[in-house]
Amino acid sequence: MNIELRHLRYFIAVAEELHFGRAAERLNISQPPLSQQIQALETSIKAQLLARNNRNVSLTPAGNMFLKEAYQILGQVDAAATKAARMQQGELGEISIGFTSTTPFMRKVTLSLRQFRERYPDVAIHMHQMNTKQQIAPLQTGRIDIGVMRNTLLPDNLEHRLLFRERFMLAVYDGHPLLNYANEGISLEMLSGYPLVFFERDVGTALYDEIISLLANAGVTPMISQEAGEAMTILGLVAAGLGISIITESFTRMKIDGVQYLHLANAPACSEVWLVNHKNRQNSAAVDRLTNLLISNIVDESC
């Protein structure tokens, strides 16, 4: 069979008008070619669709059935075309995002995600929690489209854009001696000798390395008393008096009874948050829309 969409449209016009002249006028073609195309359609499918005489045109039983199917086929084609256009515009599709455990506490990132969901509800967003270094392989293979991560060494086929910098802060429990210096700020050197609660090395890889380097540059050897895999657990251990913790400013959105946050006096004491993607893989329009929204919502604040 060699049935084209125009054959279906011609047949529908005749079936609805039940008159070849009116159908031809509606289709903006002459009547003889229309009659020839309908005959070719019937020959191709080996069924008579229309009963004709000098005065009337009517649908045969086969024609009635074929009309219903033709409506469905053209409807599916129109729907597919609409979906393709919406995907081209970034209004439809899927986005896979890698994010670290601290990302949900980054107000500017969560604001962008909420705005995107409100503007483009038909784009499915799939979030994958991974530490910074765990995101690299999925970004290379295409399992995730973009990654929100801490600054780290990237392979040549990945590129990053700076989203923002955030200050390091100190989390202490109520009654801790360092609270006496809250107004003037705490220097890193003042942390020497105090037990610290840290991320587990294989969970918060980039933050772990950054904080260790920060302390080393200040001449402080960390005394790690506890390690934990989740931000809430770290702050819970601080509240329990098991140590203090160096965190980033996004953590301070979590209000935990018995925990207070202090500014560090050292400058620069901050961590970079990156948006990372593959250099050579073309992003979908939806990914580009979300990326542009993230960039536009975030103004880097020097720390």
Short mmCIF file of C-alpha atoms in Angstrom, two decimals:
data_model
loop_
_atom_site.label_atom_id
_atom_site.label_comp_id
_atom_site.label_asym_id
_atom_site.label_seq_id
_atom_site.Cartn_x
_atom_site.Cartn_y
_atom_site.Cartn_z
CA MET A 1 0.00 0.00 0.00
CA ASN A 2 1.10 3.54 -0.75
CA ILE A 3 -1.24 5.62 1.38
CA GLU A 4 -0.20 9.19 2.13
CA LEU A 5 -1.66 11.63 4.64
CA ARG A 6 -3.13 13.69 1.79
CA HIS A 7 -5.21 10.66 0.75
CA LEU A 8 -6.71 10.58 4.24
CA ARG A 9 -7.46 14.31 4.17
CA TYR A 10 -9.05 14.03 0.73
CA PHE A 11 -11.19 11.12 1.85
CA ILE A 12 -12.29 12.90 5.04
CA ALA A 13 -13.33 15.97 3.07
CA VAL A 14 -15.46 13.91 0.71
CA ALA A 15 -16.89 11.82 3.55
CA GLU A 16 -17.92 14.94 5.46
CA GLU A 17 -19.30 16.82 2.47
CA LEU A 18 -20.74 13.76 0.65
CA HIS A 19 -20.20 15.79 -2.48
CA PHE A 20 -17.07 15.77 -4.65
CA GLY A 21 -17.55 19.34 -5.89
CA ARG A 22 -17.86 20.86 -2.42
CA ALA A 23 -14.99 18.73 -1.13
CA ALA A 24 -12.75 19.85 -4.00
CA GLU A 25 -13.61 23.50 -3.31
CA ARG A 26 -12.87 23.00 0.39
CA LEU A 27 -9.50 21.43 -0.45
CA ASN A 28 -8.75 24.13 -3.05
CA ILE A 29 -8.21 21.59 -5.84
CA SER A 30 -10.21 20.70 -8.93
CA GLN A 31 -12.73 17.85 -8.86
CA PRO A 32 -11.17 15.40 -11.38
CA PRO A 33 -7.84 15.00 -9.48
CA LEU A 34 -9.82 14.54 -6.26
CA SER A 35 -11.90 11.76 -7.81
CA GLN A 36 -8.72 10.12 -9.12
CA GLN A 37 -7.04 10.22 -5.69
CA ILE A 38 -10.07 8.65 -3.99
CA GLN A 39 -10.14 5.89 -6.62
CA ALA A 40 -6.40 5.33 -6.14
CA LEU A 41 -6.98 5.09 -2.36
CA GLU A 42 -9.76 2.50 -2.82
CA THR A 43 -7.59 0.51 -5.23
CA SER A 44 -4.67 0.59 -2.83
CA ILE A 45 -6.65 -0.71 0.16
CA LYS A 46 -8.80 -3.04 -1.98
CA ALA A 47 -12.08 -1.72 -0.54
CA GLN A 48 -14.87 0.52 -1.79
CA LEU A 49 -15.19 3.41 0.60
CA LEU A 50 -17.78 5.53 -1.19
CA ALA A 51 -20.94 4.56 -3.07
CA ARG A 52 -21.48 6.96 -5.98
CA ASN A 53 -24.19 7.63 -8.52
CA ASN A 54 -25.09 10.65 -10.60
CA ARG A 55 -26.90 12.33 -7.73
CA ASN A 56 -25.55 11.00 -4.39
CA VAL A 57 -22.35 10.06 -2.59
CA SER A 58 -22.57 7.90 0.54
CA LEU A 59 -20.23 5.98 2.78
CA THR A 60 -20.07 2.21 2.54
CA PRO A 61 -19.67 0.16 5.75
CA ALA A 62 -15.95 -0.09 4.95
CA GLY A 63 -15.93 3.68 4.41
CA ASN A 64 -17.52 4.34 7.80
CA MET A 65 -14.86 2.24 9.51
CA PHE A 66 -12.04 3.81 7.49
CA LEU A 67 -13.30 7.31 8.34
CA LYS A 68 -13.01 6.63 12.08
CA GLU A 69 -9.49 5.28 11.64
CA ALA A 70 -8.50 8.20 9.42
CA TYR A 71 -9.62 10.67 12.11
CA GLN A 72 -7.49 8.83 14.67
CA ILE A 73 -4.42 8.69 12.41
CA LEU A 74 -4.54 12.39 11.57
CA GLY A 75 -5.19 13.19 15.22
CA GLN A 76 -2.08 11.23 16.21
CA VAL A 77 -0.02 13.00 13.56
CA ASP A 78 -1.22 16.40 14.78
CA ALA A 79 -0.50 15.42 18.39
CA ALA A 80 2.99 14.23 17.45
CA ALA A 81 3.66 17.49 15.60
CA THR A 82 2.47 19.51 18.58
CA LYS A 83 4.68 17.52 20.95
CA ALA A 84 7.68 17.94 18.68
CA ALA A 85 7.11 21.69 18.54
CA ARG A 86 6.73 21.93 22.31
CA MET A 87 9.89 19.88 22.82
CA GLN A 88 11.73 22.16 20.41
CA GLN A 89 10.58 25.10 22.54
CA GLY A 90 11.61 23.40 25.79
CA GLU A 91 8.03 23.03 27.02
CA LEU A 92 8.09 19.23 26.96
CA GLY A 93 10.71 16.58 27.72
CA GLU A 94 12.84 15.26 30.55
CA ILE A 95 15.79 16.60 32.53
CA SER A 96 18.10 14.53 34.73
CA ILE A 97 19.98 16.51 37.36
CA GLY A 98 22.77 15.41 39.66
CA PHE A 99 22.87 17.19 43.00
CA THR A 100 24.84 17.03 46.23
CA SER A 101 23.25 16.56 49.63
CA THR A 102 23.56 20.29 50.34
CA THR A 103 21.79 21.42 47.14
CA PRO A 104 18.24 21.26 48.64
CA PHE A 105 19.36 23.90 51.16
CA MET A 106 20.62 26.33 48.48
CA ARG A 107 17.77 28.81 48.32
CA LYS A 108 18.61 30.21 44.90
CA VAL A 109 18.78 26.74 43.35
CA THR A 110 15.52 25.54 44.87
CA LEU A 111 13.84 28.80 43.82
CA SER A 112 14.91 28.22 40.21
CA LEU A 113 13.62 24.65 40.24
CA ARG A 114 10.26 25.74 41.64
CA GLN A 115 9.91 28.50 39.06
CA PHE A 116 10.79 26.08 36.26
CA ARG A 117 8.17 23.56 37.43
CA GLU A 118 5.54 26.32 37.52
CA ARG A 119 6.40 27.56 34.01
CA TYR A 120 6.94 24.17 32.34
CA PRO A 121 4.80 21.59 34.19
CA ASP A 122 5.07 19.07 31.34
CA VAL A 123 8.85 18.76 31.63
CA ALA A 124 9.73 15.83 33.89
CA ILE A 125 12.62 16.54 36.26
CA HIS A 126 14.57 13.56 37.63
CA MET A 127 16.83 14.35 40.58
CA HIS A 128 19.78 12.09 41.44
CA GLN A 129 21.61 12.68 44.72
CA MET A 130 25.35 12.09 44.28
CA ASN A 131 28.42 13.66 45.77
CA THR A 132 30.55 15.87 43.54
CA LYS A 133 32.91 13.17 42.30
CA GLN A 134 30.11 10.64 41.75
CA GLN A 135 28.47 13.02 39.26
CA ILE A 136 31.41 13.02 36.83
CA ALA A 137 30.88 9.60 35.21
CA PRO A 138 27.08 10.04 34.69
CA LEU A 139 27.72 13.45 33.13
CA GLN A 140 30.17 11.87 30.72
CA THR A 141 27.84 9.02 29.73
CA GLY A 142 24.70 11.16 29.53
CA ARG A 143 22.85 9.53 32.40
CA ILE A 144 22.47 13.02 33.86
CA ASP A 145 22.22 16.22 31.80
CA ILE A 146 23.58 18.72 34.29
CA GLY A 147 25.12 18.56 37.73
CA VAL A 148 25.08 20.95 40.68
CA MET A 149 28.32 20.32 42.53
CA ARG A 150 31.20 21.80 44.46
CA ASN A 151 34.37 22.97 42.75
CA THR A 152 36.58 20.06 41.81
CA LEU A 153 38.98 18.88 39.11
CA LEU A 154 36.98 18.08 35.96
CA PRO A 155 37.94 15.94 32.94
CA ASP A 156 38.47 17.77 29.65
CA ASN A 157 35.05 16.84 28.22
CA LEU A 158 33.13 18.54 31.05
CA GLU A 159 32.70 22.27 31.57
CA HIS A 160 31.39 24.34 34.44
CA ARG A 161 29.80 27.67 35.15
CA LEU A 162 30.01 29.31 38.53
CA LEU A 163 26.60 29.57 40.15
CA PHE A 164 27.68 31.27 43.33
CA ARG A 165 30.10 31.26 46.21
CA GLU A 166 28.97 30.64 49.77
CA ARG A 167 30.74 31.31 53.01
CA PHE A 168 31.93 28.68 55.40
CA MET A 169 30.27 28.92 58.80
CA LEU A 170 30.73 27.28 62.15
CA ALA A 171 28.01 25.21 63.82
CA VAL A 172 28.32 24.95 67.61
CA TYR A 173 26.12 23.68 70.40
CA ASP A 174 24.50 25.91 73.01
CA GLY A 175 26.95 26.92 75.71
CA HIS A 176 30.07 26.29 73.65
CA PRO A 177 33.03 28.54 74.65
CA LEU A 178 33.39 29.91 71.12
CA LEU A 179 30.04 31.66 71.49
CA ASN A 180 31.87 34.25 73.60
CA TYR A 181 33.59 35.44 70.40
CA ALA A 182 30.46 35.49 68.22
CA ASN A 183 30.44 39.26 67.73
CA GLU A 184 33.97 39.54 66.40
CA GLY A 185 33.95 36.32 64.38
CA ILE A 186 35.85 33.09 64.86
CA SER A 187 39.24 32.52 63.27
CA LEU A 188 40.13 29.05 62.03
CA GLU A 189 43.13 29.01 64.36
CA MET A 190 40.72 29.17 67.30
CA LEU A 191 39.30 25.75 66.36
CA SER A 192 42.48 23.91 67.28
CA GLY A 193 41.84 21.31 69.95
CA TYR A 194 38.07 21.24 69.58
CA PRO A 195 36.46 17.96 68.41
CA LEU A 196 34.90 18.26 64.96
CA VAL A 197 31.92 16.53 63.36
CA PHE A 198 32.63 15.92 59.66
CA PHE A 199 31.03 14.52 56.55
CA GLU A 200 32.09 10.99 55.82
CA ARG A 201 34.94 11.10 53.33
CA ASP A 202 33.06 9.20 50.60
CA VAL A 203 29.87 11.29 50.96
CA GLY A 204 30.84 14.95 51.03
CA THR A 205 33.99 14.52 48.99
CA ALA A 206 34.49 18.09 47.74
CA LEU A 207 33.49 19.75 51.02
CA TYR A 208 35.65 17.34 52.97
CA ASP A 209 38.69 18.20 50.85
CA GLU A 210 37.95 21.93 50.97
CA ILE A 211 37.59 22.05 54.75
CA ILE A 212 40.68 19.93 55.38
CA SER A 213 42.65 22.25 53.06
CA LEU A 214 41.19 25.31 54.77
CA LEU A 215 42.28 24.05 58.19
CA ALA A 216 45.70 22.99 56.92
CA ASN A 217 46.34 26.46 55.49
CA ALA A 218 45.50 27.89 58.91
CA GLY A 219 47.92 25.47 60.56
CA VAL A 220 45.15 23.51 62.30
CA THR A 221 45.23 19.73 62.54
CA PRO A 222 41.56 18.67 62.75
CA MET A 223 40.50 16.45 65.63
CA ILE A 224 37.61 14.56 64.01
CA SER A 225 35.41 12.99 66.66
CA GLN A 226 32.46 11.90 64.52
CA GLU A 227 31.65 11.42 60.83
CA ALA A 228 28.18 11.32 59.31
CA GLY A 229 26.66 10.97 55.87
CA GLU A 230 23.79 13.46 56.10
CA ALA A 231 23.66 17.15 56.92
CA MET A 232 20.84 16.68 59.42
CA THR A 233 22.83 14.00 61.20
CA ILE A 234 25.88 16.24 61.44
CA LEU A 235 23.86 19.05 63.00
CA GLY A 236 22.10 16.58 65.28
CA LEU A 237 25.48 15.39 66.57
CA VAL A 238 26.53 19.02 67.10
CA ALA A 239 23.32 19.63 69.08
CA ALA A 240 24.15 16.60 71.20
CA GLY A 241 27.47 18.20 72.15
CA LEU A 242 29.65 15.67 70.35
CA GLY A 243 31.61 18.34 68.52
CA ILE A 244 31.44 21.43 66.35
CA SER A 245 31.30 21.49 62.56
CA ILE A 246 32.45 23.65 59.67
CA ILE A 247 29.59 23.95 57.21
CA THR A 248 28.57 26.13 54.29
CA GLU A 249 26.06 28.94 54.62
CA SER A 250 23.26 26.97 52.93
CA PHE A 251 23.20 24.66 55.97
CA THR A 252 22.07 27.53 58.15
CA ARG A 253 18.59 27.28 56.61
CA MET A 254 18.15 24.28 58.90
CA LYS A 255 17.02 25.44 62.30
CA ILE A 256 18.00 22.83 64.86
CA ASP A 257 17.31 23.23 68.56
CA GLY A 258 20.58 23.54 70.44
CA VAL A 259 22.65 24.58 67.40
CA GLN A 260 23.96 28.07 66.71
CA TYR A 261 25.81 29.33 63.64
CA LEU A 262 28.84 31.58 63.82
CA HIS A 263 30.70 33.52 61.15
CA LEU A 264 34.31 32.69 60.41
CA ALA A 265 36.63 35.68 60.35
CA ASN A 266 39.10 34.18 57.84
CA ALA A 267 38.95 35.50 54.29
CA PRO A 268 38.53 34.06 51.81
CA ALA A 269 36.70 31.19 53.49
CA CYS A 270 34.12 30.14 50.92
CA SER A 271 33.08 27.30 48.64
CA GLU A 272 32.12 27.51 44.97
CA VAL A 273 28.97 25.88 43.63
CA TRP A 274 29.14 24.89 39.95
CA LEU A 275 26.70 23.98 37.23
CA VAL A 276 28.42 21.29 35.12
CA ASN A 277 27.54 19.79 31.75
CA HIS A 278 29.18 17.87 28.89
CA LYS A 279 31.08 20.09 26.44
CA ASN A 280 30.24 18.16 23.28
CA ARG A 281 26.71 16.87 23.93
CA GLN A 282 23.87 19.08 22.68
CA ASN A 283 21.43 19.91 25.44
CA SER A 284 17.70 19.70 24.92
CA ALA A 285 15.78 22.98 24.81
CA ALA A 286 14.33 22.15 28.25
CA VAL A 287 17.82 21.77 29.73
CA ASP A 288 18.85 25.09 28.17
CA ARG A 289 15.77 26.80 29.63
CA LEU A 290 16.53 25.49 33.12
CA THR A 291 20.21 26.36 32.81
CA ASN A 292 19.39 29.93 31.76
CA LEU A 293 16.94 30.25 34.65
CA LEU A 294 19.54 29.06 37.14
CA ILE A 295 22.11 31.50 35.81
CA SER A 296 19.69 34.44 35.72
CA ASN A 297 18.45 33.85 39.27
CA ILE A 298 21.88 33.69 40.82
CA VAL A 299 24.08 36.71 41.35
CA ASP A 300 27.50 35.83 42.63
CA GLU A 301 28.13 37.32 46.03
CA SER A 302 31.77 37.76 46.89
CA CYS A 303 32.72 36.13 50.13
#
